[in-house]
XYZ file of C-alpha atoms in Angstrom:
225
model
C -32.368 -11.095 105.964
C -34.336 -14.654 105.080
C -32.759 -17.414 107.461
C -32.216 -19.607 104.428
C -30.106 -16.535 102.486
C -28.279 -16.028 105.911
C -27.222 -19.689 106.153
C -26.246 -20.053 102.255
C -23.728 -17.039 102.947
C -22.362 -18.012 106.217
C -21.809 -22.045 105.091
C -19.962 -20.165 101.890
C -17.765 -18.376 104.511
C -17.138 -20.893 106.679
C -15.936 -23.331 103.821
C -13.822 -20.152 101.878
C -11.839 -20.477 105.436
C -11.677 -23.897 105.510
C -10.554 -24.062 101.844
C -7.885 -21.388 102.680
C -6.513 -23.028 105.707
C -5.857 -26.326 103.621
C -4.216 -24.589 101.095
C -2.009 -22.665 103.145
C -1.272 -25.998 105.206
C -0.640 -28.030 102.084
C 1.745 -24.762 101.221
C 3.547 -25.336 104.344
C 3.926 -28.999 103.983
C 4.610 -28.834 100.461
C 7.698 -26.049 101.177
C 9.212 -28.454 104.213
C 9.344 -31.124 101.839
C 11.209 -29.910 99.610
C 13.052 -28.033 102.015
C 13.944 -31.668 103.478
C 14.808 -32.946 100.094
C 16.750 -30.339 99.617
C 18.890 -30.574 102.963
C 18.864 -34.391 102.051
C 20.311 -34.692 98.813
C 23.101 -32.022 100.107
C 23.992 -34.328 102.637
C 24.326 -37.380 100.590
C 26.264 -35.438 98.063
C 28.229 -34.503 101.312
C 28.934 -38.234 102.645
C 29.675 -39.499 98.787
C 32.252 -36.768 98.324
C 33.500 -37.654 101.898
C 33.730 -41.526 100.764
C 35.202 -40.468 97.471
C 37.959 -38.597 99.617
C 38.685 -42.045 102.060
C 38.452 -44.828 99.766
C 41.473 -45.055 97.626
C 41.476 -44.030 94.083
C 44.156 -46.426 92.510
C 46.458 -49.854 93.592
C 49.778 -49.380 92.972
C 52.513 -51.982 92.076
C 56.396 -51.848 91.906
C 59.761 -53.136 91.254
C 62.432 -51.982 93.140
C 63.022 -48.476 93.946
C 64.778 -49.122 97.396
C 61.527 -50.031 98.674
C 61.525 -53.544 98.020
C 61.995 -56.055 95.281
C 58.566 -56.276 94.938
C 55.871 -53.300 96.246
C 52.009 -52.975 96.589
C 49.948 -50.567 98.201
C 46.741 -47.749 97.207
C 47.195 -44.385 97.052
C 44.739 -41.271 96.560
C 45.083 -38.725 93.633
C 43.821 -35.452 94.064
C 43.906 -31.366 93.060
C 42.121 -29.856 90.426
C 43.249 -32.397 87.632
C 44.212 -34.685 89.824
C 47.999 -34.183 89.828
C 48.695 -34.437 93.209
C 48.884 -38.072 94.662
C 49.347 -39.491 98.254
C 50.700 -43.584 98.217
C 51.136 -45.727 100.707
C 52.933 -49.206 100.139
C 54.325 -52.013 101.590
C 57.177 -54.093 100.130
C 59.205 -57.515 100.489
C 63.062 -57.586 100.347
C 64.402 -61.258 99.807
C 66.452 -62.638 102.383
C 69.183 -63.091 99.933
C 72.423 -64.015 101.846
C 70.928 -62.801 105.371
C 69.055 -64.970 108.035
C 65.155 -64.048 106.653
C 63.511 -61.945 104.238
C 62.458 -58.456 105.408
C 59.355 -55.928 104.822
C 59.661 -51.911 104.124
C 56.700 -49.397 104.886
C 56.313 -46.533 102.710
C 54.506 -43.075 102.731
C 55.016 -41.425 98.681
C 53.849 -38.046 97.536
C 54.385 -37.267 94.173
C 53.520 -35.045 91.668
C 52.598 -35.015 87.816
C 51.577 -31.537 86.532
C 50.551 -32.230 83.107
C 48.950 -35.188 80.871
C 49.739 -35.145 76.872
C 46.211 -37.017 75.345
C 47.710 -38.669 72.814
C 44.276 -40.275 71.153
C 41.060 -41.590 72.905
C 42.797 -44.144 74.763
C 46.503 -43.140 76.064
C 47.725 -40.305 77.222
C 51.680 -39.560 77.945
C 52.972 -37.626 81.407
C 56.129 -36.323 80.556
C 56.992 -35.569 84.492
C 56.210 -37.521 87.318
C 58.511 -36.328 90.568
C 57.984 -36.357 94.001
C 59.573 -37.653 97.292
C 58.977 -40.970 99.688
C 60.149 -42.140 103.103
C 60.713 -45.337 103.577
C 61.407 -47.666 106.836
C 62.706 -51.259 107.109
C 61.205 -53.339 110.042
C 63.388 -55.457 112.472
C 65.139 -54.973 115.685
C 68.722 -54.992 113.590
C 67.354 -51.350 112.502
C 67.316 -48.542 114.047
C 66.812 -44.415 114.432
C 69.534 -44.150 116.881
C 73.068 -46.290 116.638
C 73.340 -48.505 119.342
C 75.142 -48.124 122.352
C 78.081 -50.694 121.450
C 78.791 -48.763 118.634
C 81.295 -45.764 119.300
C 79.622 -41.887 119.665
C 79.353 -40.817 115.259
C 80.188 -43.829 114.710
C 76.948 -44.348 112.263
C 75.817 -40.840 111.577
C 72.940 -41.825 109.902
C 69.719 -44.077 110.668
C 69.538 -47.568 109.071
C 65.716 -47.846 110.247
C 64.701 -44.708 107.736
C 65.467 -43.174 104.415
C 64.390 -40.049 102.731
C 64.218 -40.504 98.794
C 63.329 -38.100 95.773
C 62.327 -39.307 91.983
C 62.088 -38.304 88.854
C 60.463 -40.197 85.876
C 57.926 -40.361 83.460
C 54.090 -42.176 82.772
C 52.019 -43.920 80.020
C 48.187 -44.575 80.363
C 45.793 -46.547 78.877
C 41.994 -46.018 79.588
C 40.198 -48.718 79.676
C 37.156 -48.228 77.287
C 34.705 -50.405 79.371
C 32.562 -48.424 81.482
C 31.403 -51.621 83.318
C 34.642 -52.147 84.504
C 36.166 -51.340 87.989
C 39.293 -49.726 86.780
C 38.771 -47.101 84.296
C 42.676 -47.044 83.434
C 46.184 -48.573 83.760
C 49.338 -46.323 84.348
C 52.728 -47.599 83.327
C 55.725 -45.436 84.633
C 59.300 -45.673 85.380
C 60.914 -43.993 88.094
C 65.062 -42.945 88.838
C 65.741 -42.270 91.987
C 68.100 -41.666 94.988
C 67.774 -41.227 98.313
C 69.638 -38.987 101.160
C 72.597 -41.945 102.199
C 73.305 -42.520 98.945
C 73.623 -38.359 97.823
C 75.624 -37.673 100.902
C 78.404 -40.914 99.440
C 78.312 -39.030 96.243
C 78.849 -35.685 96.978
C 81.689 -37.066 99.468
C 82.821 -39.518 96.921
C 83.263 -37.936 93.492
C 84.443 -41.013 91.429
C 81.130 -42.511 91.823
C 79.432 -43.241 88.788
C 75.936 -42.897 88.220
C 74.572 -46.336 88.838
C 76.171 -45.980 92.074
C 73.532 -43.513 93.642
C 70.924 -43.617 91.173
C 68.333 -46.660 90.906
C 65.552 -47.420 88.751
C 62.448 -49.209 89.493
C 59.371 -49.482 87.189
C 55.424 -49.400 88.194
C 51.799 -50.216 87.312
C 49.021 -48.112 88.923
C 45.565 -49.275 88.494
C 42.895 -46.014 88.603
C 39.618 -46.927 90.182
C 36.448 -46.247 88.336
C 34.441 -43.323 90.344
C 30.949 -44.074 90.020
């Protein structure tokens, strides 16, 4: 074999493996990439679920409803069509003929299984129910009566009451998509809580607006982006 020939074919080998062990590095690279991009985008999708699932999804307002004269708080919606709903609210009762005003905490969980669309903009719930407990702060309050106060003398707490509701909801969507609420909810709400039951099944002359109150509410739905 001619020297020259020999060196043509070994330079031609020696860049075939050269050319082959770029390729299959640039393979390798290539697949980690998008490997990484892969695991990254999961992630992401991962966190912005997670601060989907923290933030709150609507501000709540409300007038009375043994909560308050006047009530605000956020609350989360969730489930498959979003019927369940988790609220938390604070609320002011006036001082009225008492020494100051005072402030109720309350934890709500209600429940609206369907939505009527009634055209492009509103859509009608027929049934909104659910229950709340609610808790009024100040030292005159309390879980357990006092020990100047007789054994069953109060047999239930002052400090916390355990409510249920039944009502109804309008909504509105707000055809702006640049907007940070994509909807207003109306609803109404008639209610009664456990003290108030107990007085009527123990009570029958009791009329109706005795142990059942109404209060009325405005929930503002946050636009997920």
């Amino acid at each position: 074999m001619k020297p020259s020939l020999f060196n043509a074919k070994f330079f031609t080998l020696i860049f075939l493996l050269l050319f082959l062990s770029g390729f299959a590095s640039a393979y390798v690279k290539d697949t980690v990439y998008l490997d990484t991009t892969a695991l990254v985008e999961k992630k992401t999708r991962q966190l912005k679920k997670a601060s989907f699932t923290l933030v709150p999804s609507n501000f709540v307002t409300q007038f009375a409803g043994s909560i308050g004269l006047i009530s605000v708080g956020a609350g989360w919606d969730y489930g498959r069509k979003d019927q369940w709903g988790t609220e938390f609210m604070a609320g002011i009762v006036p001082r009225y003929d008492t020494d100051r005003a005072k402030v109720t905490l309350t934890l709500r969980q209600t429940y609206t299984p369907w939505s009527i669309s009634l055209n492009e903009r509103f859509a009608y719930q027929p049934l909104r129910t659910g229950l709340y407990i609610n808790t009024m702060i100040g030292d005159q309050f309390w879980f357990d009566a006092p020990e100047k106060y007789p054994s069953n003398y109060y047999t239930f707490s002052t400090k916390l009451r355990f409510n249920a509701f039944i009502g109804q909801g309008i909504e509105y969507k707000i055809p702006s998509f640049s907007s940070y609420f994509e909807g207003i909810k109306f609803f109404y709400d008639i209610h009664t809580n456990d003290l108030m039951l107990i007085s009527r099944i123990q009570n029958s002359y009791l009329k109706a607006q005795d142990y059942l109150g109404l209060s009325l509410g405005l929930k503002l739905q946050i636009r997920r982006r």
